[in-house]
XYZ file of C-alpha atoms in Angstrom:
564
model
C 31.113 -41.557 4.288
C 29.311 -41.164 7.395
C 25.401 -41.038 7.249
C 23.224 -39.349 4.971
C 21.108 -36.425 5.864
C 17.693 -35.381 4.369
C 18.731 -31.723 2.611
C 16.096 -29.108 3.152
C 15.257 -25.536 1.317
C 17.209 -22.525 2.588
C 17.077 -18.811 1.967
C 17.995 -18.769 -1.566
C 18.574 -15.416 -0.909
C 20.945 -13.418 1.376
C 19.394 -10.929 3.753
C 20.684 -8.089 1.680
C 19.354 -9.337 -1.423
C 15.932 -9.564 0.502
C 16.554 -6.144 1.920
C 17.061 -4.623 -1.688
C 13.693 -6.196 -3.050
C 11.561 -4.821 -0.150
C 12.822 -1.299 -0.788
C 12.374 -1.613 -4.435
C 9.042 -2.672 -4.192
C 8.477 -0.167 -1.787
C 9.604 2.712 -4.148
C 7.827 1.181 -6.785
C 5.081 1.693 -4.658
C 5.059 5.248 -3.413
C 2.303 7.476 -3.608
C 2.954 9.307 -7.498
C 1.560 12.436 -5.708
C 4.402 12.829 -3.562
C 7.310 12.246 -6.329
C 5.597 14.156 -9.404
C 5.401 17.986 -9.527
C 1.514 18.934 -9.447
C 1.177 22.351 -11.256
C -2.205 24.264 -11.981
C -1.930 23.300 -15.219
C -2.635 19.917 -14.220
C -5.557 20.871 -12.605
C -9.123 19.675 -14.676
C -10.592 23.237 -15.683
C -14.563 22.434 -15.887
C -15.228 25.334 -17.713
C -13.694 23.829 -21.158
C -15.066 20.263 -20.457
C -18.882 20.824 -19.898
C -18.854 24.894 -18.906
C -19.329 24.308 -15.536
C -18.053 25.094 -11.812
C -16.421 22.861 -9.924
C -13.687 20.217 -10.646
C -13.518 17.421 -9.041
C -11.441 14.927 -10.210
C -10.992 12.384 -7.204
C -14.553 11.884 -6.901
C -14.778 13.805 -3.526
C -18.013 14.901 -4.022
C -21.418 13.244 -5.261
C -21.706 13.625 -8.628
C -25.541 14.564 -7.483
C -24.036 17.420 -5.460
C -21.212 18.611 -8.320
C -24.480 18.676 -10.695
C -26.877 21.193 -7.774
C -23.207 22.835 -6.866
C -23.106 23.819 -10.891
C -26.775 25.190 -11.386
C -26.647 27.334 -7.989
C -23.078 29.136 -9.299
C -24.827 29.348 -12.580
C -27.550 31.196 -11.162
C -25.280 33.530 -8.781
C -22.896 33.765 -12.161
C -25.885 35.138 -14.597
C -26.960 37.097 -12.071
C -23.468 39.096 -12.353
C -23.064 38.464 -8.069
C -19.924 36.692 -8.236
C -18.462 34.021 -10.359
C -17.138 31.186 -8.172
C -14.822 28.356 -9.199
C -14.767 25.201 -7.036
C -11.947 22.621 -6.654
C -11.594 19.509 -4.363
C -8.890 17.278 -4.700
C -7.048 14.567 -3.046
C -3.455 15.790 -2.875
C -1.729 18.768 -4.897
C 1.725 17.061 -3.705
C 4.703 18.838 -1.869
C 2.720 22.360 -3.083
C 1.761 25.188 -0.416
C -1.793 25.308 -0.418
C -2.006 29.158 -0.203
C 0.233 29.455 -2.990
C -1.168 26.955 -5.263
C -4.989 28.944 -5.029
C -3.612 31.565 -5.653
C -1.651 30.311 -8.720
C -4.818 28.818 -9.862
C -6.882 31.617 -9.622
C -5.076 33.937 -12.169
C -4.446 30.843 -13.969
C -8.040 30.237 -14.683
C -8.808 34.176 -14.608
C -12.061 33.556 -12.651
C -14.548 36.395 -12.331
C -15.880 39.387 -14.894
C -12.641 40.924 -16.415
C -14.498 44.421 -15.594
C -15.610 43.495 -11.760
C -12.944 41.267 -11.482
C -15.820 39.891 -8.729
C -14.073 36.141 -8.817
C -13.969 33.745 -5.898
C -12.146 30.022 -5.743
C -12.384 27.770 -3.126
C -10.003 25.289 -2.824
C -10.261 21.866 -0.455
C -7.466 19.797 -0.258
C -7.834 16.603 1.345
C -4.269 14.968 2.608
C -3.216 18.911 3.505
C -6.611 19.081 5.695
C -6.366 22.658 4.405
C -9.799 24.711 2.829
C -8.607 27.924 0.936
C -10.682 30.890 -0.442
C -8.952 33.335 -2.930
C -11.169 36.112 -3.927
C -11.035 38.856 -6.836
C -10.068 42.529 -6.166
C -13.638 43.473 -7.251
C -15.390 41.284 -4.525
C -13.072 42.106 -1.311
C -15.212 45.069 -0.082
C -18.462 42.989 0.023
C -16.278 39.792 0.726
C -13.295 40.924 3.197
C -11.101 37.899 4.282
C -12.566 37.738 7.699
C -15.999 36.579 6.330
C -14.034 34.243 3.948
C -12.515 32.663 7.553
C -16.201 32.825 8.818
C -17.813 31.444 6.288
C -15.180 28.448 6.501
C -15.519 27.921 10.263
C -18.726 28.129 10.971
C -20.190 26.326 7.647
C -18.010 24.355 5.843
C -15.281 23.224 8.551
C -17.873 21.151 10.721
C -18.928 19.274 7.826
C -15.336 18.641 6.650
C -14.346 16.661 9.805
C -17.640 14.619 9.689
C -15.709 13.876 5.832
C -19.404 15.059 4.649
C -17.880 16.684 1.719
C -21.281 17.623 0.251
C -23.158 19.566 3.170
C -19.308 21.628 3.318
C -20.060 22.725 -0.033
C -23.490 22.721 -0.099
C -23.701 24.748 3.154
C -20.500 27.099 2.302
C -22.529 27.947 -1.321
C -25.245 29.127 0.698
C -23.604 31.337 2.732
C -21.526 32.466 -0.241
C -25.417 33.294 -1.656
C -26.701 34.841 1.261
C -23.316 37.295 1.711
C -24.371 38.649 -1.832
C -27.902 38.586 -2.060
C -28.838 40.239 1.162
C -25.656 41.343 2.621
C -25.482 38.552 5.317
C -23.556 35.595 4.749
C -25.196 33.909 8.012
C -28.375 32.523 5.936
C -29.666 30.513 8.990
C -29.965 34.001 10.932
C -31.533 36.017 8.790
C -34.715 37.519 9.952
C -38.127 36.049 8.780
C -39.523 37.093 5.749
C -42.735 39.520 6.512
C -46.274 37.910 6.229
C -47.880 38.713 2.843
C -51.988 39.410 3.100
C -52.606 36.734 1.107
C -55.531 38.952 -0.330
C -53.632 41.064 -2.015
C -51.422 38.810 -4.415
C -52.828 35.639 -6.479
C -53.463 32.065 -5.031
C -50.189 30.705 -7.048
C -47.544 33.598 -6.044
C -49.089 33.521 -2.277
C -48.535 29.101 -2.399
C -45.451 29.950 -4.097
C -44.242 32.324 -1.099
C -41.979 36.010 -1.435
C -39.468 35.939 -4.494
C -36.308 37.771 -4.322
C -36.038 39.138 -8.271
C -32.503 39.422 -7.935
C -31.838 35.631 -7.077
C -34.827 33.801 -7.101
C -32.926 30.417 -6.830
C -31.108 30.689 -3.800
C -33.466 33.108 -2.037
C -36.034 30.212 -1.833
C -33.791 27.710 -0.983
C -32.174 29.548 1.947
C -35.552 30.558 3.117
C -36.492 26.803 3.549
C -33.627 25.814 4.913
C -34.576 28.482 7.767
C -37.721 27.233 8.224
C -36.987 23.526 8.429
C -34.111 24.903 11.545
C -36.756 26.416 13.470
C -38.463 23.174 13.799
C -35.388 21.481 14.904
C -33.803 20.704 18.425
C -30.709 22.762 17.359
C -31.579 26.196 16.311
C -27.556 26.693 15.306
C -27.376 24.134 12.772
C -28.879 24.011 9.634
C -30.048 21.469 7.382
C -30.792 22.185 3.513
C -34.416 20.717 2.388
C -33.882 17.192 0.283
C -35.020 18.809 -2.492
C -32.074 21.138 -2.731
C -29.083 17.769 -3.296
C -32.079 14.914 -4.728
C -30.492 12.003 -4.118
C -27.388 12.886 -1.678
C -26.453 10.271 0.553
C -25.466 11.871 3.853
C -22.052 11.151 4.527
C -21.694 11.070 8.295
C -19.022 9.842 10.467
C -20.842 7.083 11.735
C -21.398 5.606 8.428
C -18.195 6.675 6.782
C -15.570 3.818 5.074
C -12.288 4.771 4.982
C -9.948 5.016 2.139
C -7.099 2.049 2.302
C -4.205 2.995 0.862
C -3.521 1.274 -2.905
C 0.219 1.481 -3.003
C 0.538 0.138 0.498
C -1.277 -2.787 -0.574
C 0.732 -3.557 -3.672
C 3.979 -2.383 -1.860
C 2.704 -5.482 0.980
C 1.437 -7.966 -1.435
C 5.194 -7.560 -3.009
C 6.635 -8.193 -0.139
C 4.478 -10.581 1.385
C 5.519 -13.021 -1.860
C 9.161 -12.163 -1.725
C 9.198 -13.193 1.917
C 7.269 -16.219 1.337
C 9.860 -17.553 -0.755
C 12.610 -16.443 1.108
C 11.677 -18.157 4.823
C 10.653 -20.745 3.692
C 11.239 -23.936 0.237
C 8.807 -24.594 -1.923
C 8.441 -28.181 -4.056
C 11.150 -28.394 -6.980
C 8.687 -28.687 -9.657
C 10.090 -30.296 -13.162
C 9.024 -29.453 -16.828
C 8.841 -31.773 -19.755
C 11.337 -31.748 -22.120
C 14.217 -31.005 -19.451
C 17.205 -32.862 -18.090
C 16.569 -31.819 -14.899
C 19.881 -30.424 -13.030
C 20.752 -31.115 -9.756
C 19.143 -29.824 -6.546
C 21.586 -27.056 -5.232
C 21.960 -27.355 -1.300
C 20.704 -24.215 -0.817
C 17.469 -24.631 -3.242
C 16.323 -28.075 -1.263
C 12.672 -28.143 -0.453
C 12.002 -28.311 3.110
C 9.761 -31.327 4.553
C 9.233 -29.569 8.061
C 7.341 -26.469 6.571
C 5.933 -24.985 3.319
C 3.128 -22.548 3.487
C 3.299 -21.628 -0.121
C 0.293 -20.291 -1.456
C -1.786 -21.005 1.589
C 0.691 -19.287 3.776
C 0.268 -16.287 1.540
C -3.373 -15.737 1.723
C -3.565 -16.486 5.239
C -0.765 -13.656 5.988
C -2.289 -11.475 3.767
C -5.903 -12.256 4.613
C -4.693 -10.894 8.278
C -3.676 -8.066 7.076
C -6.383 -6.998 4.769
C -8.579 -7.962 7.575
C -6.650 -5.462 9.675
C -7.509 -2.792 6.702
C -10.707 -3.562 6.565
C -11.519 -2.487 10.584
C -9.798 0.302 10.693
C -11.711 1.645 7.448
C -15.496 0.347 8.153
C -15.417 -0.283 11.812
C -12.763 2.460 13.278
C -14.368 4.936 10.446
C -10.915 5.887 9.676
C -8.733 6.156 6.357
C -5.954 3.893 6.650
C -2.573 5.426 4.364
C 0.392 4.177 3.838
C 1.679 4.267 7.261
C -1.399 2.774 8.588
C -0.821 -0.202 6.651
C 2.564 -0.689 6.584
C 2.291 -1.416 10.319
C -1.112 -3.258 9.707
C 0.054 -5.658 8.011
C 3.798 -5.470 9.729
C 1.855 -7.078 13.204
C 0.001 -9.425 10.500
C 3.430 -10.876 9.723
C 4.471 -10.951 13.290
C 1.348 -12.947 14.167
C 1.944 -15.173 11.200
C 5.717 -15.727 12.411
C 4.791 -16.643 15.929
C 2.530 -19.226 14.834
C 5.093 -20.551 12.165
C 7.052 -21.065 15.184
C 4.917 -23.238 17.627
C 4.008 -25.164 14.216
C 7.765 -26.014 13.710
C 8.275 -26.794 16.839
C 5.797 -29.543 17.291
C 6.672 -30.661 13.483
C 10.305 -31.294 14.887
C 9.543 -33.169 17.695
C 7.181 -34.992 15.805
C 9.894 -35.977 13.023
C 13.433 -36.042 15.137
C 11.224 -38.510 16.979
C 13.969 -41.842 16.899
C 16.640 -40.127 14.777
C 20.137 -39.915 16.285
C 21.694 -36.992 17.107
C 23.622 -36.347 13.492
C 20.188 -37.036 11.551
C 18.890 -34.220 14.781
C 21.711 -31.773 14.119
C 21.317 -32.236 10.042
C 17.127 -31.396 10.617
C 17.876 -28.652 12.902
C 20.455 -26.459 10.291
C 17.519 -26.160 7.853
C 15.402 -25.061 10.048
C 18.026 -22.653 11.659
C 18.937 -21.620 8.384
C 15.500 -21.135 6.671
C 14.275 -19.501 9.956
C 17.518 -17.549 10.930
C 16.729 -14.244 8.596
C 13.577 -13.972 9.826
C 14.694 -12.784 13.522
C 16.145 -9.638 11.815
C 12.679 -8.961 9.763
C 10.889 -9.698 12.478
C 12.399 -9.196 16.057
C 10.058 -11.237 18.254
C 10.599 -12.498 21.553
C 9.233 -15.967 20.246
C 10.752 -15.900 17.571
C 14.298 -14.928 18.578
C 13.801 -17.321 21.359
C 12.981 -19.970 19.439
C 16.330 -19.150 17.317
C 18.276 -18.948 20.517
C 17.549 -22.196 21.678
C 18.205 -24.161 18.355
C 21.313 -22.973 18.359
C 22.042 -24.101 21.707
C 20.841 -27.759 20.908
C 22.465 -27.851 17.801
C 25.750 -27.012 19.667
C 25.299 -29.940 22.109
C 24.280 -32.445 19.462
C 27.189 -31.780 18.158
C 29.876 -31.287 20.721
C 29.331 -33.827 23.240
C 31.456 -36.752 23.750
C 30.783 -39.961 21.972
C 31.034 -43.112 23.278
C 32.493 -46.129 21.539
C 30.263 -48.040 19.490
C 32.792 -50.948 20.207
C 33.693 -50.694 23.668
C 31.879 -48.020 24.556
C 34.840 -45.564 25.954
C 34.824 -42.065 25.343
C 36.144 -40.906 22.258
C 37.688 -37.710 21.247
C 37.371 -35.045 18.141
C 40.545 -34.002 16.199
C 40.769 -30.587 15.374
C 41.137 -29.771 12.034
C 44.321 -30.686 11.175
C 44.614 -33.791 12.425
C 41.128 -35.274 10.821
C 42.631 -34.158 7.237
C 44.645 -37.434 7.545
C 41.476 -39.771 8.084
C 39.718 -38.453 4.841
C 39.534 -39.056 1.435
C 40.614 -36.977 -1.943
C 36.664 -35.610 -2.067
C 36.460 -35.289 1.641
C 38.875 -32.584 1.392
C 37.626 -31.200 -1.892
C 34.140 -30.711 0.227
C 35.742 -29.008 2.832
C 37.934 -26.715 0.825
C 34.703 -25.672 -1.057
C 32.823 -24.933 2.111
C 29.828 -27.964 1.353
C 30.316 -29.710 3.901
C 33.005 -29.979 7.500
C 33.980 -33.149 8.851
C 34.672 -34.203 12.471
C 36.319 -36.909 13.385
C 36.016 -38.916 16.816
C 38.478 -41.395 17.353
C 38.211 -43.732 20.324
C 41.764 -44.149 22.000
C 41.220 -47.555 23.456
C 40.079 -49.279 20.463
C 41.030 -47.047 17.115
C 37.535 -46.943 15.804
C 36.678 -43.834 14.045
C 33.629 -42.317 13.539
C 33.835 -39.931 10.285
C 30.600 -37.201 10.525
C 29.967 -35.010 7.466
C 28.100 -31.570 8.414
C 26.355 -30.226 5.302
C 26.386 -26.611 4.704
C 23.021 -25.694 4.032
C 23.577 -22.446 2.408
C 25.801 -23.950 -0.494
C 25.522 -23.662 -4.076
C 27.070 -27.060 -4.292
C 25.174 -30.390 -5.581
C 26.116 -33.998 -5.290
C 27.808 -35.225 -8.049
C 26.007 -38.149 -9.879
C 29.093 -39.988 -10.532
C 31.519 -39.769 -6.716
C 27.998 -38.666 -4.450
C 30.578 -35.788 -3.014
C 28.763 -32.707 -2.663
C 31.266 -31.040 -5.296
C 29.381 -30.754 -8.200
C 28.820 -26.885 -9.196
C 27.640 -25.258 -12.084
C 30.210 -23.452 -13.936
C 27.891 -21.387 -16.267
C 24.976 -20.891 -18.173
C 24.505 -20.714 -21.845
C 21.369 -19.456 -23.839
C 21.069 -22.086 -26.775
C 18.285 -20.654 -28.389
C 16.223 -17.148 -27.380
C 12.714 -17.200 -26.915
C 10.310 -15.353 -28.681
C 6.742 -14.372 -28.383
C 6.175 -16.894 -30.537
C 8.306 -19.588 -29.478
C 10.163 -21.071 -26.776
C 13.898 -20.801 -25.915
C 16.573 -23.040 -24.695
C 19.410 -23.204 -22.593
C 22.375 -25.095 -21.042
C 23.799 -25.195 -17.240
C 27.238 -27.121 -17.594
C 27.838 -28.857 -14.378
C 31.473 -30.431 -13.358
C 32.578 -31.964 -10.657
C 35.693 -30.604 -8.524
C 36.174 -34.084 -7.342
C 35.624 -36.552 -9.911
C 36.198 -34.247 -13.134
C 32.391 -35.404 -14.397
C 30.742 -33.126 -16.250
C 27.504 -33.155 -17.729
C 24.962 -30.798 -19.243
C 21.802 -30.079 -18.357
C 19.288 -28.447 -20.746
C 16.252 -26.497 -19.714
C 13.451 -24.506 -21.433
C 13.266 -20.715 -21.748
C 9.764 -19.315 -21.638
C 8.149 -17.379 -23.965
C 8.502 -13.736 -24.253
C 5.264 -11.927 -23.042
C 4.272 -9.469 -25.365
C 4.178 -5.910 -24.035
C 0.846 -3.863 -24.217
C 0.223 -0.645 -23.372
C -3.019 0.698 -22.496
C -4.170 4.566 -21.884
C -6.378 5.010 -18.743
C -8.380 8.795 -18.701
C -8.238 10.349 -15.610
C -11.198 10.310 -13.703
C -12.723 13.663 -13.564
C -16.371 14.259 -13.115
C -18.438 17.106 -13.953
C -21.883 17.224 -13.823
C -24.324 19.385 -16.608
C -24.373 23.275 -15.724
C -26.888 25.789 -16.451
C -24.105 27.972 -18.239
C -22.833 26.955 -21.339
C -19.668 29.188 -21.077
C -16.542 27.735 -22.312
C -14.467 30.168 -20.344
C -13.515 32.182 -16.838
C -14.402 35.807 -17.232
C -10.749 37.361 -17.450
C -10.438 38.331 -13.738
C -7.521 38.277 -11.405
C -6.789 38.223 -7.742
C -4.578 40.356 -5.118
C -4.428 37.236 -2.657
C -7.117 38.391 -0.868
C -9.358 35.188 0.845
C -8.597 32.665 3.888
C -6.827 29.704 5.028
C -8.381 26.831 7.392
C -7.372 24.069 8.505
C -8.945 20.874 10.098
């Protein structure tokens, strides 16, 4: 048999195969906001966890400005003014915002069954959509072109600066303001009038004019008026520190943002499957088994094996790619975002796998001849192949191209005679089957490996080649050394347990030599399933009313959509 050559690890899979695990992980991985049915019923009501105002159960908001967001209502609520409900969330899936608020609304029955004065608002984050619905009894004082107003010129600004808290805080102010002196545009309301201090005491005179309908808000507003007159920027107004103690201002120049979770695991998946598919990893052995037989197609390559290395450095690019676009591009980064993130990360990874494999070749084909060159070259080929339709790169497919090109001249040009040193000439494939052997032709006929033959016409001498297929299940027999030894099937011995190991059989013959043996291997134990329950993470802060309950109201769809 003609010389050896040095087997190396191929795809164990096929492309398709590899194909259906990247879209199963990727399904796996999907946003569950965009597959399950949100309803209103799904939505956190604060009023029958803690009696307050505002649910917010992706953590949108401070919980420092949920808990001054809750006292203000309660104030505007007691007051019998208007009873406002406040929701931010994430996503309400495939739902129509408009719809939904409205839904919601007469779900929760906000507002005094007699005034029916109720008024939700309604931000929802991956819609970029801010709804207000407002009760029939509220509609005259609160008409849906203030509602727009009140949205545009308060809360929307703040919104695209993703300072959630001065939205709210700011749109609650105006909301105060429409009801408590007719004028929802707090920042231009006239100044109070000057009180003779002379007339009133020293504390109510240091304490300033009182409005004994809302005394709250009316102070509050007033400050916040008097702090804008001081600033560069008479439009824009900032609330006192007091008002949200220990906010954190939230603006765009300082804002991280979100990375997208399932992209993450749907890329760490995939990142692994891939890993093992391009390229072999080390055979490793465990006691107690008769080891079977490499398979062609499972033998570890010598030229390249990132393994676990090669995974954290691809996936170290790519959370490094995450990482700017979310702290230093102040942008969140969803599913898209990263799918194409880390997509590059892979193509970067790939073009440097190639200049490495390249210089590794040279380095090793350095003094081989050309069947040893040919036999290094269809692992690499092979291992490297599926990759070009992952990962289209010029370099890459380059790289591809021309290994198939040398391949094809290492092994289709003329030999000369190692006796007399004529040319010699390959028999096609008829002709050779008379120069080989019982196994030779088993091999071929099972696709393992191809023979050519080069006879030289001057002196007879034949040169027999054997060209292993790489992608073969087949194994070399222990007993005849033919690459015909296959495993016929696999039988479970003994289950495992949780508690205990199993054990198995792979019964091996060979289609040359009729050996058989069998080769016993351990079953791992059976993990132990646990489920755990995770509580949704909804946070409501302590309100000043202690009402369990909406007041019975209901809504005609009056309010206002905007959009950012």
């Amino acid at each position: 048999m003609g010389p050896e050559i040095i087997p190396m690890k191929v795809c164990p899979f096929p492309l398709k195969r590899l194909l259906m695990l990247l879209l199963l992980a990727f399904l796996a991985s999907c946003d569950q906001s965009t597959t399950k049915k949100i309803t209103v019923a799904d939505i956190p009501d604060p009023k029958k966890t803690d009696g307050g105002y505002v649910s917010n159960p992706d953590h949108l908001l401070s919980d420092a400005a949920v808990s001054s967001l809750n006292e203000q209502l309660g104030i505007l609520d007691r007051a019998g003014k208007v009873q406002v409900g406040v929701v931010v969330m994430h996503s309400i899936g495939n739902n129509d915002t408009r719809d939904f608020v409205h839904q919601l609304f007469n779900y929760w029955k906000i507002g005094s069954k007699e005034k029916n004065n109720g008024l939700l608002i309604l931000m929802v984050e991956d819609a970029r959509k801010l709804e207000f619905e407002t009760g029939t009894g509220i509609e005259a004082d609160m008409p849906d072109i203030i509602c727009f107003r009140i949205q545009q010129e308060y809360m929307i600004p703040r919104i695209k600066e993703h300072d959630y808290d001065a939205a709210f805080r700011d749109g609650i102010l105006s909301v105060a303001s429409l009801f408590n002196k007719g004028n929802y545009a707090y920042d231009q309301l006239p100044e109070s009038p000057v009180v003779d201090s002379s007339l009133v005491v020293a504390d109510a005179a240091v304490a300033g004019p009182v409005n004994a309908d809302y005394p709250g808000l009316t102070a509050v507003a007033d400050s916040a008026v008097a702090d804008n007159a001081a600033s560069e920027d008479p439009g824009l107004v900032e609330a006192p520190p007091s008002y949200f103690a220990g906010n954190t201002s939230s603006i765009s120049s300082s804002y991280i943002g979100e990375p997208s979770i399932p992209g993450l695991i749907f890329w760490f998946i995939a990142s692994l499957v891939m890993i093992r598919v391009f390229f072999s990893r080390k055979i490793k052995t465990r006691k107690g088994e008769d080891q079977a037989p490499v398979q062609l197609k499972d033998a570890p390559n010598e030229l390249l094996r990132p393994g676990t290395l090669g995974f954290i450095l691809v996936y170290g690019l790519g959370l490094l790619g995450v990482g700017y676009m979310a702290s230093v591009r102040h942008t969140d980064v969803g599913f898209l975002k990263t799918f194409v993130i880390f997509y590059l990360a892979w193509c970067l990874f790939m073009s440097g796998v190639v200049i490495i494999l390249w210089l590794r070749a040279a380095a090793v084909l350095h003094g081989k001849d050309r069947h040893e060159k040919w036999a290094c070259l269809a692992m690499v080929k092979r291992d490297v192949g599926p990759a070009t339709y992952a990962f289209p790169l010029p370099l890459l497919g380059l790289y591809v191209w021309a290994l198939k090109k040398r391949m094809d001249r290492l092994r289709n040009e003329v030999y000369e005679c190692p006796k007399c040193n004529h040319p010699m000439h390959r028999l096609n494939d008829v002709e050779d089957n008379d120069y080989l052997d019982k196994a030779q032709v088993v091999e071929e006929h099972l696709e393992s490996v191809d023979y050519d033959i080069w006879r030289c016409d001057s002196c007879s001498t034949q040169l027999v080649l054997n060209y292993t297929n790489m992608r073969s299940a087949c194994s070399e027999c222990p007993s005849c050394h033919h690459y015909t030894f296959r495993c016929d099937k696999t039988v479970t011995l003994k289950r495992a347990t949780t508690s205990s190991q199993g054990m198995g059989s792979q019964q091996f013959s060979c289609a040359a030599c009729k050996f058989k043996h069998d080769y016993m291997f351990i079953i791992p134990k059976v993990s132990s399933s646990s489920s755990g329950s995770s509580s949704s993470g909804s946070s409501f802060s302590s309100s000043s009313s202690s009402s369990s309950s909406w007041g019975g109201g209901s809504s005609g769809g009056g309010g206002a959509s905007s959009s950012w």
